[in-house]
PDB file of C-alpha atoms and ligand atoms in Angstrom:
ATOM      1  CA  MET A  18     112.483 125.475  88.053  1.00  0.00           C
ATOM      2  CA  ALA A  19     113.077 122.460  90.358  1.00  0.00           C
ATOM      3  CA  THR A  20     114.155 119.397  88.454  1.00  0.00           C
ATOM      4  CA  ILE A  21     113.436 115.973  89.109  1.00  0.00           C
ATOM      5  CA  ALA A  22     116.715 115.238  90.327  1.00  0.00           C
ATOM      6  CA  SER A  23     116.786 118.050  92.552  1.00  0.00           C
ATOM      7  CA  ASN A  24     113.330 117.549  93.995  1.00  0.00           C
ATOM      8  CA  LEU A  25     114.628 113.662  94.699  1.00  0.00           C
ATOM      9  CA  GLN A  26     117.648 115.051  96.478  1.00  0.00           C
ATOM     10  CA  ALA A  27     115.522 117.515  98.591  1.00  0.00           C
ATOM     11  CA  VAL A  28     112.960 114.422  99.411  1.00  0.00           C
ATOM     12  CA  ARG A  29     115.851 112.093 100.519  1.00  0.00           C
ATOM     13  CA  ALA A  30     117.322 115.083 102.776  1.00  0.00           C
ATOM     14  CA  ALA A  31     114.037 115.274 104.356  1.00  0.00           C
ATOM     15  CA  ILE A  32     114.066 111.679 104.846  1.00  0.00           C
ATOM     16  CA  VAL A  33     117.465 111.477 106.404  1.00  0.00           C
ATOM     17  CA  SER A  34     116.540 114.607 108.775  1.00  0.00           C
ATOM     18  CA  ALA A  35     113.103 112.667 109.894  1.00  0.00           C
ATOM     19  CA  ALA A  36     114.809 109.778 110.518  1.00  0.00           C
ATOM     20  CA  ALA A  37     117.439 111.362 112.583  1.00  0.00           C
ATOM     21  CA  SER A  38     115.008 113.193 114.472  1.00  0.00           C
ATOM     22  CA  ALA A  39     113.023 109.789 115.260  1.00  0.00           C
ATOM     23  CA  GLY A  40     116.148 108.252 116.086  1.00  0.00           C
ATOM     24  CA  ARG A  41     115.978 105.802 113.340  1.00  0.00           C
ATOM     25  CA  ALA A  42     118.622 104.604 110.794  1.00  0.00           C
ATOM     26  CA  GLU A  43     117.839 106.026 107.412  1.00  0.00           C
ATOM     27  CA  GLU A  44     118.388 102.779 105.663  1.00  0.00           C
ATOM     28  CA  GLU A  45     115.287 101.400 107.583  1.00  0.00           C
ATOM     29  CA  ILE A  46     113.060 103.954 105.183  1.00  0.00           C
ATOM     30  CA  GLY A  47     112.723 103.037 101.617  1.00  0.00           C
ATOM     31  CA  LEU A  48     111.565 105.849  98.975  1.00  0.00           C
ATOM     32  CA  LEU A  49     109.054 104.845  96.754  1.00  0.00           C
ATOM     33  CA  ALA A  50     108.587 107.337  93.824  1.00  0.00           C
ATOM     34  CA  VAL A  51     104.970 107.495  92.616  1.00  0.00           C
ATOM     35  CA  SER A  52     105.137 108.102  88.826  1.00  0.00           C
ATOM     36  CA  LYS A  53     101.604 107.638  88.156  1.00  0.00           C
ATOM     37  CA  THR A  54     100.265 110.193  85.415  1.00  0.00           C
ATOM     38  CA  PHE A  55     103.958 111.304  84.727  1.00  0.00           C
ATOM     39  CA  PRO A  56     105.373 110.120  81.438  1.00  0.00           C
ATOM     40  CA  VAL A  57     108.354 107.637  81.161  1.00  0.00           C
ATOM     41  CA  ASP A  58     110.646 110.520  80.335  1.00  0.00           C
ATOM     42  CA  ALA A  59     110.123 111.627  84.041  1.00  0.00           C
ATOM     43  CA  ILE A  60     110.912 108.356  85.328  1.00  0.00           C
ATOM     44  CA  ARG A  61     113.982 107.945  83.233  1.00  0.00           C
ATOM     45  CA  GLU A  62     115.396 111.197  84.784  1.00  0.00           C
ATOM     46  CA  ALA A  63     114.645 109.693  88.439  1.00  0.00           C
ATOM     47  CA  HIS A  64     116.090 106.588  87.622  1.00  0.00           C
ATOM     48  CA  LEU A  65     119.250 108.572  86.331  1.00  0.00           C
ATOM     49  CA  ALA A  66     119.136 110.268  89.669  1.00  0.00           C
ATOM     50  CA  GLY A  67     119.499 107.020  91.338  1.00  0.00           C
ATOM     51  CA  GLN A  68     115.948 106.025  92.048  1.00  0.00           C
ATOM     52  CA  THR A  69     114.901 102.504  91.486  1.00  0.00           C
ATOM     53  CA  ARG A  70     111.683 102.001  93.069  1.00  0.00           C
ATOM     54  CA  PHE A  71     108.712 103.205  91.486  1.00  0.00           C
ATOM     55  CA  ALA A  72     105.071 103.023  92.049  1.00  0.00           C
ATOM     56  CA  GLU A  73     101.823 103.031  89.800  1.00  0.00           C
ATOM     57  CA  ASN A  74      98.154 103.081  90.637  1.00  0.00           C
ATOM     58  CA  TYR A  75      96.659 102.280  87.311  1.00  0.00           C
ATOM     59  CA  VAL A  76      97.266  98.937  85.618  1.00  0.00           C
ATOM     60  CA  GLN A  77      96.727  99.744  81.950  1.00  0.00           C
ATOM     61  CA  GLU A  78      99.080 103.081  82.216  1.00  0.00           C
ATOM     62  CA  ALA A  79     101.715 101.068  84.266  1.00  0.00           C
ATOM     63  CA  LEU A  80     101.826  98.070  81.708  1.00  0.00           C
ATOM     64  CA  GLY A  81     102.688 100.622  78.959  1.00  0.00           C
ATOM     65  CA  LYS A  82     105.372 102.032  81.180  1.00  0.00           C
ATOM     66  CA  ILE A  83     106.962  98.985  82.154  1.00  0.00           C
ATOM     67  CA  ALA A  84     107.119  97.639  78.882  1.00  0.00           C
ATOM     68  CA  GLU A  85     108.946 101.054  77.443  1.00  0.00           C
ATOM     69  CA  LEU A  86     111.105 101.152  80.383  1.00  0.00           C
ATOM     70  CA  ALA A  87     112.259  97.366  80.054  1.00  0.00           C
ATOM     71  CA  ASP A  88     115.687  98.424  79.673  1.00  0.00           C
ATOM     72  CA  LEU A  89     116.062  99.704  83.118  1.00  0.00           C
ATOM     73  CA  ALA A  90     116.429  97.887  86.264  1.00  0.00           C
ATOM     74  CA  ILE A  91     113.164  98.934  87.976  1.00  0.00           C
ATOM     75  CA  GLU A  92     111.217  97.442  91.213  1.00  0.00           C
ATOM     76  CA  TRP A  93     107.833  98.085  90.171  1.00  0.00           C
ATOM     77  CA  HIS A  94     105.110  98.480  93.043  1.00  0.00           C
ATOM     78  CA  PHE A  95     101.340  98.588  92.464  1.00  0.00           C
ATOM     79  CA  ILE A  96      99.566 100.640  94.838  1.00  0.00           C
ATOM     80  CA  GLY A  97      96.355 101.403  93.418  1.00  0.00           C
ATOM     81  CA  PRO A  98      92.509  99.805  93.583  1.00  0.00           C
ATOM     82  CA  ILE A  99      92.779  96.334  92.465  1.00  0.00           C
ATOM     83  CA  GLN A 100      89.837  95.057  89.911  1.00  0.00           C
ATOM     84  CA  THR A 101      89.608  91.652  89.915  1.00  0.00           C
ATOM     85  CA  ASN A 102      90.054  91.080  85.964  1.00  0.00           C
ATOM     86  CA  LYS A 103      93.450  93.164  86.511  1.00  0.00           C
ATOM     87  CA  THR A 104      94.976  90.528  88.940  1.00  0.00           C
ATOM     88  CA  ARG A 105      96.997  88.473  86.384  1.00  0.00           C
ATOM     89  CA  SER A 106      98.561  91.670  84.766  1.00  0.00           C
ATOM     90  CA  ILE A 107      99.501  92.706  88.306  1.00  0.00           C
ATOM     91  CA  ALA A 108     100.943  89.216  89.280  1.00  0.00           C
ATOM     92  CA  GLU A 109     102.855  89.096  85.979  1.00  0.00           C
ATOM     93  CA  HIS A 110     104.625  92.595  86.164  1.00  0.00           C
ATOM     94  CA  PHE A 111     104.894  93.836  89.588  1.00  0.00           C
ATOM     95  CA  ALA A 112     107.392  93.184  92.442  1.00  0.00           C
ATOM     96  CA  TRP A 113     105.063  94.173  95.297  1.00  0.00           C
ATOM     97  CA  VAL A 114     101.432  94.961  95.784  1.00  0.00           C
ATOM     98  CA  HIS A 115     100.510  97.479  98.661  1.00  0.00           C
ATOM     99  CA  SER A 116      96.603  97.566  98.217  1.00  0.00           C
ATOM    100  CA  VAL A 117      95.470  94.227  98.682  1.00  0.00           C
ATOM    101  CA  ASP A 118      92.154  94.277 101.115  1.00  0.00           C
ATOM    102  CA  ARG A 119      90.304  91.108 100.032  1.00  0.00           C
ATOM    103  CA  LEU A 120      91.288  87.352 100.441  1.00  0.00           C
ATOM    104  CA  LYS A 121      89.842  86.768  96.865  1.00  0.00           C
ATOM    105  CA  THR A 122      92.520  89.104  95.572  1.00  0.00           C
ATOM    106  CA  ALA A 123      95.404  87.914  97.177  1.00  0.00           C
ATOM    107  CA  GLN A 124      94.325  84.209  96.165  1.00  0.00           C
ATOM    108  CA  ARG A 125      94.241  85.326  92.764  1.00  0.00           C
ATOM    109  CA  LEU A 126      97.634  87.022  92.801  1.00  0.00           C
ATOM    110  CA  SER A 127      99.118  83.899  94.558  1.00  0.00           C
ATOM    111  CA  ASP A 128      97.583  81.778  91.816  1.00  0.00           C
ATOM    112  CA  GLN A 129      98.515  83.896  88.939  1.00  0.00           C
ATOM    113  CA  ARG A 130     102.103  84.566  89.880  1.00  0.00           C
ATOM    114  CA  PRO A 131     104.331  83.126  87.105  1.00  0.00           C
ATOM    115  CA  ALA A 132     106.459  80.073  88.443  1.00  0.00           C
ATOM    116  CA  GLN A 133     109.829  81.619  87.507  1.00  0.00           C
ATOM    117  CA  LEU A 134     109.220  84.743  89.427  1.00  0.00           C
ATOM    118  CA  PRO A 135     110.161  85.318  93.304  1.00  0.00           C
ATOM    119  CA  ALA A 136     107.029  85.537  95.365  1.00  0.00           C
ATOM    120  CA  LEU A 137     104.971  88.829  95.189  1.00  0.00           C
ATOM    121  CA  GLN A 138     105.480  90.922  98.003  1.00  0.00           C
ATOM    122  CA  LEU A 139     102.202  91.999  99.531  1.00  0.00           C
ATOM    123  CA  CYS A 140     100.963  94.728 102.121  1.00  0.00           C
ATOM    124  CA  LEU A 141      97.290  95.009 103.208  1.00  0.00           C
ATOM    125  CA  GLN A 142      95.737  98.145 102.770  1.00  0.00           C
ATOM    126  CA  VAL A 143      93.913  99.194 105.989  1.00  0.00           C
ATOM    127  CA  ASN A 144      91.342 101.599 106.254  1.00  0.00           C
ATOM    128  CA  ILE A 145      92.823 103.450 109.132  1.00  0.00           C
ATOM    129  CA  SER A 146      90.525 106.490 109.440  1.00  0.00           C
ATOM    130  CA  GLY A 147      87.248 104.703 108.992  1.00  0.00           C
ATOM    131  CA  GLU A 148      86.110 106.363 105.925  1.00  0.00           C
ATOM    132  CA  ALA A 149      83.378 104.799 104.232  1.00  0.00           C
ATOM    133  CA  SER A 150      84.352 105.818 100.649  1.00  0.00           C
ATOM    134  CA  LYS A 151      88.010 104.559 101.237  1.00  0.00           C
ATOM    135  CA  SER A 152      89.233 101.439 100.072  1.00  0.00           C
ATOM    136  CA  GLY A 153      91.258  99.055 102.711  1.00  0.00           C
ATOM    137  CA  VAL A 154      90.331  96.359 105.339  1.00  0.00           C
ATOM    138  CA  ALA A 155      88.633  97.309 108.595  1.00  0.00           C
ATOM    139  CA  PRO A 156      91.454  97.284 111.382  1.00  0.00           C
ATOM    140  CA  GLU A 157      89.485  94.634 113.390  1.00  0.00           C
ATOM    141  CA  ALA A 158      89.159  92.513 110.100  1.00  0.00           C
ATOM    142  CA  VAL A 159      93.109  92.599 109.539  1.00  0.00           C
ATOM    143  CA  ALA A 160      94.290  89.684 111.702  1.00  0.00           C
ATOM    144  CA  ALA A 161      92.010  87.239 110.114  1.00  0.00           C
ATOM    145  CA  LEU A 162      92.953  88.303 106.539  1.00  0.00           C
ATOM    146  CA  ALA A 163      96.502  88.209 107.141  1.00  0.00           C
ATOM    147  CA  GLN A 164      96.374  84.718 108.933  1.00  0.00           C
ATOM    148  CA  ALA A 165      94.795  83.445 105.507  1.00  0.00           C
ATOM    149  CA  ILE A 166      97.245  85.252 103.304  1.00  0.00           C
ATOM    150  CA  VAL A 167     100.190  84.032 105.051  1.00  0.00           C
ATOM    151  CA  GLN A 168      99.051  80.205 104.072  1.00  0.00           C
ATOM    152  CA  LEU A 169      99.208  81.279 100.154  1.00  0.00           C
ATOM    153  CA  PRO A 170     102.192  79.906  98.308  1.00  0.00           C
ATOM    154  CA  HIS A 171     103.094  82.436  95.821  1.00  0.00           C
ATOM    155  CA  VAL A 172     102.905  85.652  97.764  1.00  0.00           C
ATOM    156  CA  THR A 173     104.730  86.852 100.977  1.00  0.00           C
ATOM    157  CA  LEU A 174     102.846  89.133 103.396  1.00  0.00           C
ATOM    158  CA  ARG A 175     105.359  91.824 103.986  1.00  0.00           C
ATOM    159  CA  GLY A 176     103.059  94.577 105.989  1.00  0.00           C
ATOM    160  CA  LEU A 177     100.649  97.207 106.081  1.00  0.00           C
ATOM    161  CA  MET A 178      99.739 100.154 103.982  1.00  0.00           C
ATOM    162  CA  ALA A 179      97.432 103.017 105.007  1.00  0.00           C
ATOM    163  CA  ILE A 180      96.118 106.264 103.198  1.00  0.00           C
ATOM    164  CA  PRO A 181      94.940 108.110 106.285  1.00  0.00           C
ATOM    165  CA  ALA A 182      92.570 111.084 105.679  1.00  0.00           C
ATOM    166  CA  PRO A 183      94.397 113.967 104.511  1.00  0.00           C
ATOM    167  CA  SER A 184      95.018 116.388 107.253  1.00  0.00           C
ATOM    168  CA  ASP A 185      97.395 119.390 107.964  1.00  0.00           C
ATOM    169  CA  ASP A 186      97.079 118.860 111.793  1.00  0.00           C
ATOM    170  CA  VAL A 187     100.422 117.158 112.372  1.00  0.00           C
ATOM    171  CA  ALA A 188      99.227 115.576 115.781  1.00  0.00           C
ATOM    172  CA  ALA A 189      96.165 113.865 113.585  1.00  0.00           C
ATOM    173  CA  GLN A 190      98.673 112.669 111.103  1.00  0.00           C
ATOM    174  CA  HIS A 191     100.893 111.033 113.821  1.00  0.00           C
ATOM    175  CA  ALA A 192      97.778 109.469 115.711  1.00  0.00           C
ATOM    176  CA  ALA A 193      96.798 107.861 112.184  1.00  0.00           C
ATOM    177  CA  PHE A 194     100.184 106.433 111.413  1.00  0.00           C
ATOM    178  CA  ALA A 195     100.697 105.307 115.305  1.00  0.00           C
ATOM    179  CA  ARG A 196      97.342 103.174 114.776  1.00  0.00           C
ATOM    180  CA  LEU A 197      98.897 101.521 111.820  1.00  0.00           C
ATOM    181  CA  ARG A 198     102.270 101.039 113.863  1.00  0.00           C
ATOM    182  CA  GLU A 199     100.117  99.423 116.783  1.00  0.00           C
ATOM    183  CA  LEU A 200      98.196  97.187 114.500  1.00  0.00           C
ATOM    184  CA  ARG A 201     101.217  95.644 112.822  1.00  0.00           C
ATOM    185  CA  ASP A 202     102.965  95.102 116.343  1.00  0.00           C
ATOM    186  CA  GLN A 203      99.952  93.554 117.386  1.00  0.00           C
ATOM    187  CA  LEU A 204      99.742  91.278 114.510  1.00  0.00           C
ATOM    188  CA  ASN A 205     103.643  90.295 115.170  1.00  0.00           C
ATOM    189  CA  ARG A 206     102.759  89.400 118.650  1.00  0.00           C
ATOM    190  CA  GLN A 207     100.312  86.861 117.178  1.00  0.00           C
ATOM    191  CA  GLY A 208     103.237  84.934 115.297  1.00  0.00           C
ATOM    192  CA  LEU A 209     103.401  87.115 112.085  1.00  0.00           C
ATOM    193  CA  HIS A 210     106.381  88.568 110.789  1.00  0.00           C
ATOM    194  CA  LEU A 211     105.434  91.799 109.015  1.00  0.00           C
ATOM    195  CA  ASP A 212     108.549  93.992 108.481  1.00  0.00           C
ATOM    196  CA  THR A 213     106.750  96.794 106.182  1.00  0.00           C
ATOM    197  CA  LEU A 214     104.731  99.735 107.308  1.00  0.00           C
ATOM    198  CA  SER A 215     103.747 101.582 103.776  1.00  0.00           C
ATOM    199  CA  MET A 216     102.912 104.987 105.079  1.00  0.00           C
ATOM    200  CA  GLY A 217     103.451 108.625 104.115  1.00  0.00           C
ATOM    201  CA  MET A 218     103.028 110.709 101.275  1.00  0.00           C
ATOM    202  CA  SER A 219     104.307 114.002 100.057  1.00  0.00           C
ATOM    203  CA  HIS A 220     102.518 116.107 102.801  1.00  0.00           C
ATOM    204  CA  ASP A 221     102.883 113.846 105.394  1.00  0.00           C
ATOM    205  CA  PHE A 222     105.859 111.581 105.474  1.00  0.00           C
ATOM    206  CA  VAL A 223     107.646 113.276 107.924  1.00  0.00           C
ATOM    207  CA  ALA A 224     104.967 112.297 110.288  1.00  0.00           C
ATOM    208  CA  ALA A 225     105.057 108.746 109.091  1.00  0.00           C
ATOM    209  CA  ILE A 226     108.682 108.417 109.663  1.00  0.00           C
ATOM    210  CA  ALA A 227     108.459 109.376 113.056  1.00  0.00           C
ATOM    211  CA  GLU A 228     105.957 106.728 113.713  1.00  0.00           C
ATOM    212  CA  GLY A 229     107.714 103.897 112.053  1.00  0.00           C
ATOM    213  CA  ALA A 230     107.265 103.953 108.250  1.00  0.00           C
ATOM    214  CA  THR A 231     109.644 101.928 106.569  1.00  0.00           C
ATOM    215  CA  MET A 232     108.477 102.850 103.110  1.00  0.00           C
ATOM    216  CA  VAL A 233     107.116 106.171 102.173  1.00  0.00           C
ATOM    217  CA  ARG A 234     105.174 106.481  98.848  1.00  0.00           C
ATOM    218  CA  VAL A 235     106.189 110.229  97.312  1.00  0.00           C
ATOM    219  CA  GLY A 236     104.569 111.438  94.110  1.00  0.00           C
ATOM    220  CA  THR A 237     104.171 115.248  94.119  1.00  0.00           C
ATOM    221  CA  ALA A 238     107.011 116.307  96.026  1.00  0.00           C
ATOM    222  CA  ILE A 239     109.446 114.422  93.366  1.00  0.00           C
ATOM    223  CA  PHE A 240     107.784 114.953  89.748  1.00  0.00           C
ATOM    224  CA  GLY A 241     105.624 118.114  90.694  1.00  0.00           C
ATOM    225  CA  ASN A 242     101.760 118.439  90.440  1.00  0.00           C
ATOM    226  CA  ARG A 243      99.992 115.604  88.395  1.00  0.00           C
ATOM    227  CA  LEU A 244      99.048 116.596  84.897  1.00  0.00           C
ATOM    228  CA  TYR A 245      95.426 115.183  85.240  1.00  0.00           C
ATOM    229  CA  PRO A 246      93.762 114.686  88.571  1.00  0.00           C
ATOM    230  CA  ARG A 247      93.287 111.129  89.593  1.00  0.00           C
ATOM    231  CA  GLU A 248      93.328 110.318  93.091  1.00  0.00           C
ATOM    232  CA  ALA A 249      93.866 107.208  95.053  1.00  0.00           C
ATOM    233  CA  ASP A 250      90.451 107.424  96.460  1.00  0.00           C
ATOM    234  CA  ASN A 251      88.584 107.531  93.510  1.00  0.00           C
ATOM    235  CA  PRO A 252      88.621 103.763  92.353  1.00  0.00           C
ATOM    236  CA  GLY A 253      86.809 103.141  89.072  1.00  0.00           C
ATOM    237  CA  LEU A 254      89.216 105.329  87.100  1.00  0.00           C
ATOM    238  CA  ASP A 255      91.086 102.511  85.870  1.00  0.00           C
ATOM    239  CA  ALA A 256      89.057 101.989  82.771  1.00  0.00           C
ATOM    240  CA  GLY A 257      92.291 101.685  80.743  1.00  0.00           C
TER     241      GLY A 257
HETATM  242  C1  PLP B 316      99.298 109.185  94.423  1.00  0.00           C
HETATM  243  C2  PLP B 316      99.429 108.454  95.744  1.00  0.00           C
HETATM  244  C3  PLP B 316     100.637 108.834  96.498  1.00  0.00           C
HETATM  245  C4  PLP B 316     101.618 109.688  96.127  1.00  0.00           C
HETATM  246  O1  PLP B 316     100.885 110.935  96.787  1.00  0.00           O
HETATM  247  P1  PLP B 316     101.467 112.391  96.609  1.00  0.00           P
HETATM  248  O2  PLP B 316     100.621 113.172  97.568  1.00  0.00           O
HETATM  249  O3  PLP B 316     101.823 112.887  95.246  1.00  0.00           O
HETATM  250  O4  PLP B 316     102.889 112.166  97.196  1.00  0.00           O
HETATM  251  C5  PLP B 316     100.870 107.658  97.489  1.00  0.00           C
HETATM  252  N1  PLP B 316     100.243 106.735  97.804  1.00  0.00           N
HETATM  253  C6  PLP B 316      99.166 106.225  97.230  1.00  0.00           C
HETATM  254  C7  PLP B 316      98.184 104.959  97.448  1.00  0.00           C
HETATM  255  C8  PLP B 316      98.702 106.971  96.033  1.00  0.00           C
HETATM  256  O5  PLP B 316      97.730 106.978  95.193  1.00  0.00           O
END
């Protein structure tokens, strides 16, 4: 049976080879291990194998794990739907938030970020495939939201995140990721300094890297199939 350590090794090798094919330096691509639904033992195993950045989707679940793993040097990323009443916990316990799609959320995260911590690193989640059911800001609304967020004192806007509609069609995967990259480039031409493209999951991170991903969010390929079905496009499951 594949272990977490060997899965991680395989994912890292795939990242290196995807970067090489794209003519990119592998150091440009960060690996975020998505540990939602997996127990702290699985995270310890991945950490022992050299993984230091982990991502969680559900605040209550994450807070328990963060407390239990306080002895490890882990950079925690929040990638799930954000409920207004959870912004304080997120601001207090995470280094990055990838799923901001409203100014009100960003304002609360900035207001609630503890003064002794560095600025919270943010990505705007963009609804790149235009699906009505998905969270994320519409591409045409990203510029105004980004310009407002960069004014906030205790957050730093780093880039864009997307979860394109799942597709086995590699050309469709490339097209969606290319749209996010083009949007980021357009914002930078308007004076922003966005260095992060958070895109690519277990089934499509190779295409994402070819299109410029700087952070891939990989769960299943590292930890195996999730123990219970909770998907990123099911907000409302964060009842604790
Ligand atoms: C669950 C999740 C992932 C990881 O998905 P896998 O297919 O298991 O790699 C990545 N990003 C987000 C936002 C997620 O919710």
